[in-house]
PDB file of C-alpha atoms and ligand atoms in Angstrom:
ATOM      1  CA  UNK A   1       0.054  -0.067   0.052  1.00 83.00           C
ATOM      2  CA  UNK A   2       1.429   3.370  -1.007  1.00 93.00           C
ATOM      3  CA  UNK A   3       1.814   6.296   1.456  1.00 94.00           C
ATOM      4  CA  UNK A   4      -0.496   9.211   1.273  1.00 97.00           C
ATOM      5  CA  UNK A   5       1.770  12.456   1.848  1.00 98.00           C
ATOM      6  CA  UNK A   6       0.858  16.205   2.415  1.00 98.00           C
ATOM      7  CA  UNK A   7       4.116  18.108   2.150  1.00 98.00           C
ATOM      8  CA  UNK A   8       4.273  21.853   2.707  1.00 98.00           C
ATOM      9  CA  UNK A   9       6.575  23.970   0.778  1.00 98.00           C
ATOM     10  CA  UNK A  10       7.323  27.149   2.631  1.00 98.00           C
ATOM     11  CA  UNK A  11       9.545  28.703   0.101  1.00 98.00           C
ATOM     12  CA  UNK A  12      11.644  31.731   1.152  1.00 98.00           C
ATOM     13  CA  UNK A  13       9.114  32.542   4.101  1.00 98.00           C
ATOM     14  CA  UNK A  14       9.340  32.464   7.806  1.00 98.00           C
ATOM     15  CA  UNK A  15      12.224  32.754  10.268  1.00 98.00           C
ATOM     16  CA  UNK A  16      13.178  29.843  12.505  1.00 97.00           C
ATOM     17  CA  UNK A  17      11.252  31.225  15.299  1.00 97.00           C
ATOM     18  CA  UNK A  18       8.102  31.730  13.119  1.00 98.00           C
ATOM     19  CA  UNK A  19       8.805  28.387  11.556  1.00 98.00           C
ATOM     20  CA  UNK A  20       8.858  26.423  15.002  1.00 98.00           C
ATOM     21  CA  UNK A  21       5.498  28.274  16.000  1.00 98.00           C
ATOM     22  CA  UNK A  22       3.887  27.191  12.711  1.00 98.00           C
ATOM     23  CA  UNK A  23       4.894  23.559  13.034  1.00 98.00           C
ATOM     24  CA  UNK A  24       3.957  23.486  16.707  1.00 98.00           C
ATOM     25  CA  UNK A  25       0.502  24.576  15.833  1.00 97.00           C
ATOM     26  CA  UNK A  26       0.029  22.068  13.003  1.00 98.00           C
ATOM     27  CA  UNK A  27       1.380  19.199  15.191  1.00 97.00           C
ATOM     28  CA  UNK A  28      -0.927  20.162  18.046  1.00 95.00           C
ATOM     29  CA  UNK A  29      -3.949  20.186  15.795  1.00 95.00           C
ATOM     30  CA  UNK A  30      -3.004  16.668  14.144  1.00 92.00           C
ATOM     31  CA  UNK A  31      -1.574  14.955  17.206  1.00 89.00           C
ATOM     32  CA  UNK A  32      -4.653  12.559  17.521  1.00 87.00           C
ATOM     33  CA  UNK A  33      -4.804  11.764  13.618  1.00 89.00           C
ATOM     34  CA  UNK A  34      -3.818   8.253  12.980  1.00 86.00           C
ATOM     35  CA  UNK A  35      -0.896   8.573  10.521  1.00 87.00           C
ATOM     36  CA  UNK A  36      -0.668   4.938   9.369  1.00 86.00           C
ATOM     37  CA  UNK A  37       0.497   4.970   5.694  1.00 90.00           C
ATOM     38  CA  UNK A  38       0.218   8.820   5.910  1.00 95.00           C
ATOM     39  CA  UNK A  39       3.072  11.213   6.170  1.00 97.00           C
ATOM     40  CA  UNK A  40       3.153  14.933   6.910  1.00 98.00           C
ATOM     41  CA  UNK A  41       6.157  16.893   5.612  1.00 98.00           C
ATOM     42  CA  UNK A  42       7.285  20.476   6.359  1.00 98.00           C
ATOM     43  CA  UNK A  43       9.557  21.676   3.480  1.00 98.00           C
ATOM     44  CA  UNK A  44      11.260  24.598   5.269  1.00 98.00           C
ATOM     45  CA  UNK A  45      13.961  26.964   4.639  1.00 98.00           C
ATOM     46  CA  UNK A  46      17.335  25.481   5.417  1.00 98.00           C
ATOM     47  CA  UNK A  47      18.124  27.702   8.229  1.00 98.00           C
ATOM     48  CA  UNK A  48      14.995  26.381  10.074  1.00 98.00           C
ATOM     49  CA  UNK A  49      15.663  22.644   9.547  1.00 98.00           C
ATOM     50  CA  UNK A  50      17.373  21.957  12.931  1.00 98.00           C
ATOM     51  CA  UNK A  51      14.894  23.874  14.928  1.00 98.00           C
ATOM     52  CA  UNK A  52      11.921  22.287  13.263  1.00 98.00           C
ATOM     53  CA  UNK A  53      13.522  18.929  13.433  1.00 98.00           C
ATOM     54  CA  UNK A  54      13.916  19.265  17.103  1.00 97.00           C
ATOM     55  CA  UNK A  55      10.101  20.150  17.553  1.00 96.00           C
ATOM     56  CA  UNK A  56       9.231  17.106  15.635  1.00 96.00           C
ATOM     57  CA  UNK A  57      11.495  14.930  17.689  1.00 94.00           C
ATOM     58  CA  UNK A  58      10.540  11.213  17.029  1.00 92.00           C
ATOM     59  CA  UNK A  59       6.893  11.609  15.975  1.00 94.00           C
ATOM     60  CA  UNK A  60       6.367   8.913  13.505  1.00 93.00           C
ATOM     61  CA  UNK A  61       5.607   9.902   9.855  1.00 95.00           C
ATOM     62  CA  UNK A  62       6.411  13.502  10.321  1.00 97.00           C
ATOM     63  CA  UNK A  63       9.254  14.831   8.339  1.00 98.00           C
ATOM     64  CA  UNK A  64      11.403  17.794   7.658  1.00 98.00           C
ATOM     65  CA  UNK A  65      12.335  18.362   4.077  1.00 98.00           C
ATOM     66  CA  UNK A  66      14.884  20.869   2.614  1.00 98.00           C
ATOM     67  CA  UNK A  67      13.756  22.679  -0.505  1.00 98.00           C
ATOM     68  CA  UNK A  68      17.007  22.097  -2.529  1.00 98.00           C
ATOM     69  CA  UNK A  69      20.092  19.928  -2.019  1.00 98.00           C
ATOM     70  CA  UNK A  70      23.859  20.618  -3.430  1.00 98.00           C
ATOM     71  CA  UNK A  71      24.861  18.503  -6.430  1.00 98.00           C
ATOM     72  CA  UNK A  72      28.302  18.594  -4.844  1.00 98.00           C
ATOM     73  CA  UNK A  73      29.564  16.531  -1.908  1.00 98.00           C
ATOM     74  CA  UNK A  74      31.820  19.323  -0.087  1.00 98.00           C
ATOM     75  CA  UNK A  75      34.356  21.950  -0.742  1.00 98.00           C
ATOM     76  CA  UNK A  76      34.660  25.292  -2.451  1.00 98.00           C
ATOM     77  CA  UNK A  77      30.917  25.899  -3.420  1.00 98.00           C
ATOM     78  CA  UNK A  78      29.968  29.107  -1.614  1.00 98.00           C
ATOM     79  CA  UNK A  79      26.444  29.021  -0.485  1.00 97.00           C
ATOM     80  CA  UNK A  80      25.731  25.567  -1.190  1.00 98.00           C
ATOM     81  CA  UNK A  81      24.594  22.959   1.353  1.00 98.00           C
ATOM     82  CA  UNK A  82      25.372  19.232   1.028  1.00 98.00           C
ATOM     83  CA  UNK A  83      23.238  16.228   1.533  1.00 98.00           C
ATOM     84  CA  UNK A  84      25.502  15.142   4.473  1.00 98.00           C
ATOM     85  CA  UNK A  85      24.677  18.533   6.243  1.00 98.00           C
ATOM     86  CA  UNK A  86      21.023  18.294   5.481  1.00 98.00           C
ATOM     87  CA  UNK A  87      20.868  14.899   6.914  1.00 98.00           C
ATOM     88  CA  UNK A  88      22.943  15.920  10.044  1.00 98.00           C
ATOM     89  CA  UNK A  89      20.492  18.808  10.412  1.00 98.00           C
ATOM     90  CA  UNK A  90      17.463  16.538  10.677  1.00 98.00           C
ATOM     91  CA  UNK A  91      16.251  16.627   7.044  1.00 98.00           C
ATOM     92  CA  UNK A  92      14.657  13.322   6.016  1.00 98.00           C
ATOM     93  CA  UNK A  93      13.418  14.436   2.793  1.00 98.00           C
ATOM     94  CA  UNK A  94      14.336  17.034  -0.056  1.00 98.00           C
ATOM     95  CA  UNK A  95      12.260  18.873  -2.576  1.00 98.00           C
ATOM     96  CA  UNK A  96      14.250  18.619  -5.681  1.00 98.00           C
ATOM     97  CA  UNK A  97      13.529  20.236  -9.005  1.00 98.00           C
ATOM     98  CA  UNK A  98      10.804  22.634  -8.054  1.00 98.00           C
ATOM     99  CA  UNK A  99       9.693  24.713 -11.062  1.00 97.00           C
ATOM    100  CA  UNK A 100      11.099  27.855  -9.295  1.00 97.00           C
ATOM    101  CA  UNK A 101      14.496  26.210  -8.944  1.00 98.00           C
ATOM    102  CA  UNK A 102      14.185  25.143 -12.782  1.00 97.00           C
ATOM    103  CA  UNK A 103      13.321  28.518 -13.925  1.00 96.00           C
ATOM    104  CA  UNK A 104      15.163  30.931 -11.706  1.00 97.00           C
ATOM    105  CA  UNK A 105      18.311  28.898 -10.952  1.00 97.00           C
ATOM    106  CA  UNK A 106      18.657  27.215 -14.229  1.00 97.00           C
ATOM    107  CA  UNK A 107      18.335  23.754 -12.743  1.00 98.00           C
ATOM    108  CA  UNK A 108      18.411  21.163 -15.738  1.00 98.00           C
ATOM    109  CA  UNK A 109      17.184  17.663 -15.519  1.00 98.00           C
ATOM    110  CA  UNK A 110      20.824  16.518 -15.709  1.00 98.00           C
ATOM    111  CA  UNK A 111      21.715  18.501 -12.483  1.00 98.00           C
ATOM    112  CA  UNK A 112      18.610  17.325 -10.942  1.00 98.00           C
ATOM    113  CA  UNK A 113      19.637  13.890 -11.582  1.00 98.00           C
ATOM    114  CA  UNK A 114      22.636  14.397  -9.576  1.00 98.00           C
ATOM    115  CA  UNK A 115      20.838  16.023  -6.797  1.00 98.00           C
ATOM    116  CA  UNK A 116      18.532  13.123  -6.666  1.00 98.00           C
ATOM    117  CA  UNK A 117      21.563  10.814  -6.155  1.00 98.00           C
ATOM    118  CA  UNK A 118      22.948  12.869  -3.518  1.00 98.00           C
ATOM    119  CA  UNK A 119      19.865  12.682  -1.689  1.00 98.00           C
ATOM    120  CA  UNK A 120      19.564   9.003  -1.925  1.00 98.00           C
ATOM    121  CA  UNK A 121      23.417   8.715  -1.151  1.00 98.00           C
ATOM    122  CA  UNK A 122      22.262   9.862   2.435  1.00 97.00           C
ATOM    123  CA  UNK A 123      18.943   8.789   4.143  1.00 95.00           C
ATOM    124  CA  UNK A 124      17.057  11.582   2.342  1.00 98.00           C
ATOM    125  CA  UNK A 125      13.832  10.865   0.380  1.00 98.00           C
ATOM    126  CA  UNK A 126      13.696  12.978  -2.695  1.00 98.00           C
ATOM    127  CA  UNK A 127      10.511  14.616  -3.748  1.00 98.00           C
ATOM    128  CA  UNK A 128      11.193  15.116  -7.391  1.00 98.00           C
ATOM    129  CA  UNK A 129       8.943  17.733  -9.023  1.00 98.00           C
ATOM    130  CA  UNK A 130       7.858  17.756 -12.762  1.00 98.00           C
ATOM    131  CA  UNK A 131       5.326  19.950 -14.537  1.00 97.00           C
ATOM    132  CA  UNK A 132       4.518  21.708 -17.712  1.00 96.00           C
ATOM    133  CA  UNK A 133       4.237  25.465 -18.394  1.00 95.00           C
ATOM    134  CA  UNK A 134       0.903  26.961 -19.680  1.00 93.00           C
ATOM    135  CA  UNK A 135       2.113  27.033 -23.375  1.00 93.00           C
ATOM    136  CA  UNK A 136       3.069  23.224 -23.137  1.00 95.00           C
ATOM    137  CA  UNK A 137      -0.470  22.536 -21.561  1.00 94.00           C
ATOM    138  CA  UNK A 138      -2.114  24.772 -24.494  1.00 92.00           C
ATOM    139  CA  UNK A 139      -0.264  23.279 -27.226  1.00 94.00           C
ATOM    140  CA  UNK A 140      -0.652  19.602 -25.996  1.00 94.00           C
ATOM    141  CA  UNK A 141       3.031  18.956 -25.321  1.00 96.00           C
ATOM    142  CA  UNK A 142       2.833  18.409 -21.764  1.00 97.00           C
ATOM    143  CA  UNK A 143       3.083  14.776 -21.762  1.00 97.00           C
ATOM    144  CA  UNK A 144       6.411  14.856 -23.582  1.00 97.00           C
ATOM    145  CA  UNK A 145       7.801  17.646 -21.329  1.00 97.00           C
ATOM    146  CA  UNK A 146       6.890  15.613 -18.224  1.00 98.00           C
ATOM    147  CA  UNK A 147       8.127  12.390 -19.588  1.00 98.00           C
ATOM    148  CA  UNK A 148      11.498  14.039 -20.427  1.00 98.00           C
ATOM    149  CA  UNK A 149      11.673  15.397 -16.914  1.00 98.00           C
ATOM    150  CA  UNK A 150      10.941  12.261 -15.247  1.00 98.00           C
ATOM    151  CA  UNK A 151      13.215   9.973 -17.550  1.00 98.00           C
ATOM    152  CA  UNK A 152      16.107  12.397 -17.397  1.00 98.00           C
ATOM    153  CA  UNK A 153      15.895  13.224 -13.730  1.00 98.00           C
ATOM    154  CA  UNK A 154      15.040   9.638 -12.511  1.00 98.00           C
ATOM    155  CA  UNK A 155      15.388   6.803 -14.783  1.00 98.00           C
ATOM    156  CA  UNK A 156      19.133   6.387 -14.294  1.00 98.00           C
ATOM    157  CA  UNK A 157      18.180   4.912 -10.889  1.00 98.00           C
ATOM    158  CA  UNK A 158      18.216   1.279  -9.925  1.00 98.00           C
ATOM    159  CA  UNK A 159      15.038  -0.379  -8.967  1.00 98.00           C
ATOM    160  CA  UNK A 160      15.793  -0.258  -5.113  1.00 98.00           C
ATOM    161  CA  UNK A 161      16.649   3.604  -5.418  1.00 98.00           C
ATOM    162  CA  UNK A 162      13.603   4.281  -7.468  1.00 98.00           C
ATOM    163  CA  UNK A 163      11.371   2.559  -4.681  1.00 98.00           C
ATOM    164  CA  UNK A 164      12.469   5.371  -2.425  1.00 98.00           C
ATOM    165  CA  UNK A 165      11.463   8.299  -4.507  1.00 98.00           C
ATOM    166  CA  UNK A 166       8.426  10.509  -4.328  1.00 98.00           C
ATOM    167  CA  UNK A 167       7.231  12.403  -7.419  1.00 98.00           C
ATOM    168  CA  UNK A 168       5.244  15.802  -7.284  1.00 98.00           C
ATOM    169  CA  UNK A 169       3.383  16.707 -10.578  1.00 98.00           C
ATOM    170  CA  UNK A 170       3.155  20.431 -10.319  1.00 97.00           C
ATOM    171  CA  UNK A 171       1.766  22.236 -13.513  1.00 96.00           C
ATOM    172  CA  UNK A 172       3.603  25.457 -13.419  1.00 93.00           C
ATOM    173  CA  UNK A 173       0.459  27.410 -14.697  1.00 92.00           C
ATOM    174  CA  UNK A 174      -1.057  26.403 -11.345  1.00 91.00           C
ATOM    175  CA  UNK A 175       1.545  27.250  -8.881  1.00 88.00           C
ATOM    176  CA  UNK A 176       0.803  30.231  -6.706  1.00 83.00           C
ATOM    177  CA  UNK A 177      -1.847  31.347  -9.227  1.00 86.00           C
ATOM    178  CA  UNK A 178      -4.981  30.369  -7.621  1.00 82.00           C
ATOM    179  CA  UNK A 179      -5.742  28.296 -10.566  1.00 82.00           C
ATOM    180  CA  UNK A 180      -5.887  24.720 -10.027  1.00 86.00           C
ATOM    181  CA  UNK A 181      -5.593  21.763 -12.414  1.00 88.00           C
ATOM    182  CA  UNK A 182      -9.095  20.074 -12.429  1.00 94.00           C
ATOM    183  CA  UNK A 183      -9.118  16.610 -10.697  1.00 96.00           C
ATOM    184  CA  UNK A 184      -9.567  15.052 -14.038  1.00 96.00           C
ATOM    185  CA  UNK A 185      -6.557  16.894 -15.468  1.00 96.00           C
ATOM    186  CA  UNK A 186      -4.269  16.165 -12.643  1.00 97.00           C
ATOM    187  CA  UNK A 187      -5.416  12.360 -12.410  1.00 98.00           C
ATOM    188  CA  UNK A 188      -4.567  12.120 -16.141  1.00 97.00           C
ATOM    189  CA  UNK A 189      -1.002  13.019 -15.607  1.00 98.00           C
ATOM    190  CA  UNK A 190      -0.545  11.069 -12.517  1.00 98.00           C
ATOM    191  CA  UNK A 191      -1.902   8.052 -14.276  1.00 98.00           C
ATOM    192  CA  UNK A 192       0.617   8.851 -17.146  1.00 98.00           C
ATOM    193  CA  UNK A 193       3.573   9.310 -14.816  1.00 98.00           C
ATOM    194  CA  UNK A 194       2.818   6.081 -13.003  1.00 98.00           C
ATOM    195  CA  UNK A 195       2.516   4.244 -16.509  1.00 98.00           C
ATOM    196  CA  UNK A 196       6.081   5.524 -17.389  1.00 98.00           C
ATOM    197  CA  UNK A 197       7.357   4.286 -14.074  1.00 98.00           C
ATOM    198  CA  UNK A 198       5.670   0.863 -14.636  1.00 98.00           C
ATOM    199  CA  UNK A 199       7.253   0.584 -18.153  1.00 98.00           C
ATOM    200  CA  UNK A 200      10.535   1.133 -16.841  1.00 98.00           C
ATOM    201  CA  UNK A 201      10.594  -0.505 -13.337  1.00 98.00           C
ATOM    202  CA  UNK A 202       7.443  -2.835 -13.306  1.00 98.00           C
ATOM    203  CA  UNK A 203       4.113  -2.747 -11.674  1.00 97.00           C
ATOM    204  CA  UNK A 204       5.197  -3.111  -8.167  1.00 97.00           C
ATOM    205  CA  UNK A 205       7.397   0.022  -7.921  1.00 98.00           C
ATOM    206  CA  UNK A 206       4.791   1.875  -9.790  1.00 98.00           C
ATOM    207  CA  UNK A 207       2.090   0.820  -7.592  1.00 98.00           C
ATOM    208  CA  UNK A 208       4.017   1.814  -4.424  1.00 98.00           C
ATOM    209  CA  UNK A 209       5.201   5.266  -5.706  1.00 98.00           C
ATOM    210  CA  UNK A 210       3.541   8.261  -4.155  1.00 98.00           C
ATOM    211  CA  UNK A 211       2.666  10.965  -6.723  1.00 98.00           C
ATOM    212  CA  UNK A 212       1.688  14.266  -5.218  1.00 98.00           C
ATOM    213  CA  UNK A 213      -0.313  17.039  -6.865  1.00 97.00           C
ATOM    214  CA  UNK A 214       0.996  20.597  -6.441  1.00 97.00           C
ATOM    215  CA  UNK A 215      -0.518  23.799  -7.714  1.00 95.00           C
ATOM    216  CA  UNK A 216      -2.829  26.039  -5.496  1.00 93.00           C
ATOM    217  CA  UNK A 217      -4.029  23.044  -3.487  1.00 96.00           C
ATOM    218  CA  UNK A 218      -6.209  24.352  -0.517  1.00 96.00           C
ATOM    219  CA  UNK A 219      -8.871  23.182   1.809  1.00 97.00           C
ATOM    220  CA  UNK A 220     -11.628  23.739  -0.617  1.00 96.00           C
ATOM    221  CA  UNK A 221     -10.121  21.471  -3.308  1.00 96.00           C
ATOM    222  CA  UNK A 222      -7.915  19.053  -1.525  1.00 97.00           C
ATOM    223  CA  UNK A 223     -10.213  16.209  -0.809  1.00 97.00           C
ATOM    224  CA  UNK A 224     -11.407  16.094  -4.321  1.00 97.00           C
ATOM    225  CA  UNK A 225      -8.078  16.072  -5.619  1.00 97.00           C
ATOM    226  CA  UNK A 226      -6.582  13.443  -3.106  1.00 97.00           C
ATOM    227  CA  UNK A 227      -9.714  11.261  -3.891  1.00 97.00           C
ATOM    228  CA  UNK A 228      -8.484  10.463  -7.276  1.00 98.00           C
ATOM    229  CA  UNK A 229      -7.020   7.153  -7.822  1.00 97.00           C
ATOM    230  CA  UNK A 230      -3.522   8.190  -8.878  1.00 98.00           C
ATOM    231  CA  UNK A 231      -3.186  11.202  -6.641  1.00 98.00           C
ATOM    232  CA  UNK A 232      -1.463  10.340  -3.408  1.00 98.00           C
ATOM    233  CA  UNK A 233      -1.339  13.741  -1.666  1.00 98.00           C
ATOM    234  CA  UNK A 234      -0.221  17.242  -2.230  1.00 98.00           C
ATOM    235  CA  UNK A 235       2.912  19.408  -2.328  1.00 98.00           C
ATOM    236  CA  UNK A 236       1.233  22.742  -0.837  1.00 98.00           C
ATOM    237  CA  UNK A 237       2.768  26.017  -1.075  1.00 97.00           C
ATOM    238  CA  UNK A 238       0.613  29.267  -0.054  1.00 96.00           C
ATOM    239  CA  UNK A 239      -1.723  27.155   2.135  1.00 97.00           C
ATOM    240  CA  UNK A 240       1.003  25.609   4.022  1.00 98.00           C
ATOM    241  CA  UNK A 241       1.997  28.847   5.644  1.00 98.00           C
ATOM    242  CA  UNK A 242      -1.311  29.000   7.389  1.00 98.00           C
ATOM    243  CA  UNK A 243      -1.614  26.470  10.135  1.00 98.00           C
ATOM    244  CA  UNK A 244      -5.344  25.951   9.851  1.00 97.00           C
ATOM    245  CA  UNK A 245      -5.608  25.573   6.095  1.00 98.00           C
ATOM    246  CA  UNK A 246      -2.685  23.086   6.123  1.00 98.00           C
ATOM    247  CA  UNK A 247      -4.169  21.183   9.016  1.00 98.00           C
ATOM    248  CA  UNK A 248      -7.348  20.876   6.838  1.00 97.00           C
ATOM    249  CA  UNK A 249      -5.480  19.540   3.919  1.00 98.00           C
ATOM    250  CA  UNK A 250      -3.553  17.073   6.095  1.00 97.00           C
ATOM    251  CA  UNK A 251      -7.063  15.850   7.272  1.00 96.00           C
ATOM    252  CA  UNK A 252      -8.239  15.539   3.603  1.00 95.00           C
ATOM    253  CA  UNK A 253      -5.736  12.791   2.923  1.00 92.00           C
TER     254      UNK A 253
HETATM  255  C1  PEP B   1       4.411  24.962  -4.613  1.00 66.87           C
HETATM  256  O1  PEP B   1       5.078  25.837  -4.373  1.00 66.87           O
HETATM  257  O2  PEP B   1       5.004  23.770  -4.665  1.00 66.87           O
HETATM  258  C2  PEP B   1       2.974  25.039  -4.705  1.00 66.87           C
HETATM  259  C3  PEP B   1       2.351  24.218  -5.057  1.00 66.87           C
HETATM  260  O3  PEP B   1       2.547  26.314  -4.443  1.00 66.87           O
HETATM  261  P1  PEP B   1       1.165  26.871  -4.293  1.00 66.87           P
HETATM  262  O4  PEP B   1       0.337  25.675  -3.525  1.00 66.87           O
HETATM  263  O5  PEP B   1       1.040  28.160  -3.672  1.00 66.87           O
HETATM  264  O6  PEP B   1       0.498  26.774  -5.616  1.00 66.87           O
END
């Protein structure tokens, strides 16, 4: 049975003190929830990983994720943060290949493939993001775009490695815009991604793969999206910065 996951992506918001307050409020509200086969993830700024990890402590199925990871191990790479450092700070997951990193920081599928390797080289689960821009949706090339992102970023992995990966489908036109893919549009792409993984790695890996939807997920649309057969949760930006909205989304999974 594959895991359902609701992961917040705070982006470049919150100080460590604000982050601890936000996580405490969320955890307090979900403390009685049964999290069997369900995970709650906080994708926080790197400077908050240690303090958020210490608030979470050993609560099962609650994780801290970084929002990036270096493709280098160590050395003269000013400003970079390695997988070893992230793991030592308490991160157990990493968002890799978010469209903002692809667009503003020029991260190619090839660089992202290396980042995925670095995460898996430590005990960090990659949440690998893919998704098309509006023009690619409109001109109907979105499946080709997503196929290339998934193949070039992930398909060098062994079957054992692929079994540890989480994928997030995030149509770029729906991120931070208030516009959401319809459950049917999202389901179509999730099923497509699962079929790609199945063709390469077999049914078992594909069936156990959690594929999250991201793009203006909010309390009002979360249950409908997550109820689709191939949508296993959400990667949530804006709504994850509001404790009660994020809690409602967690409760929808
Ligand atoms: C995101 O940043 O991954 C995201 C999906 O943002 P939002 O929920 O704000 O669209």
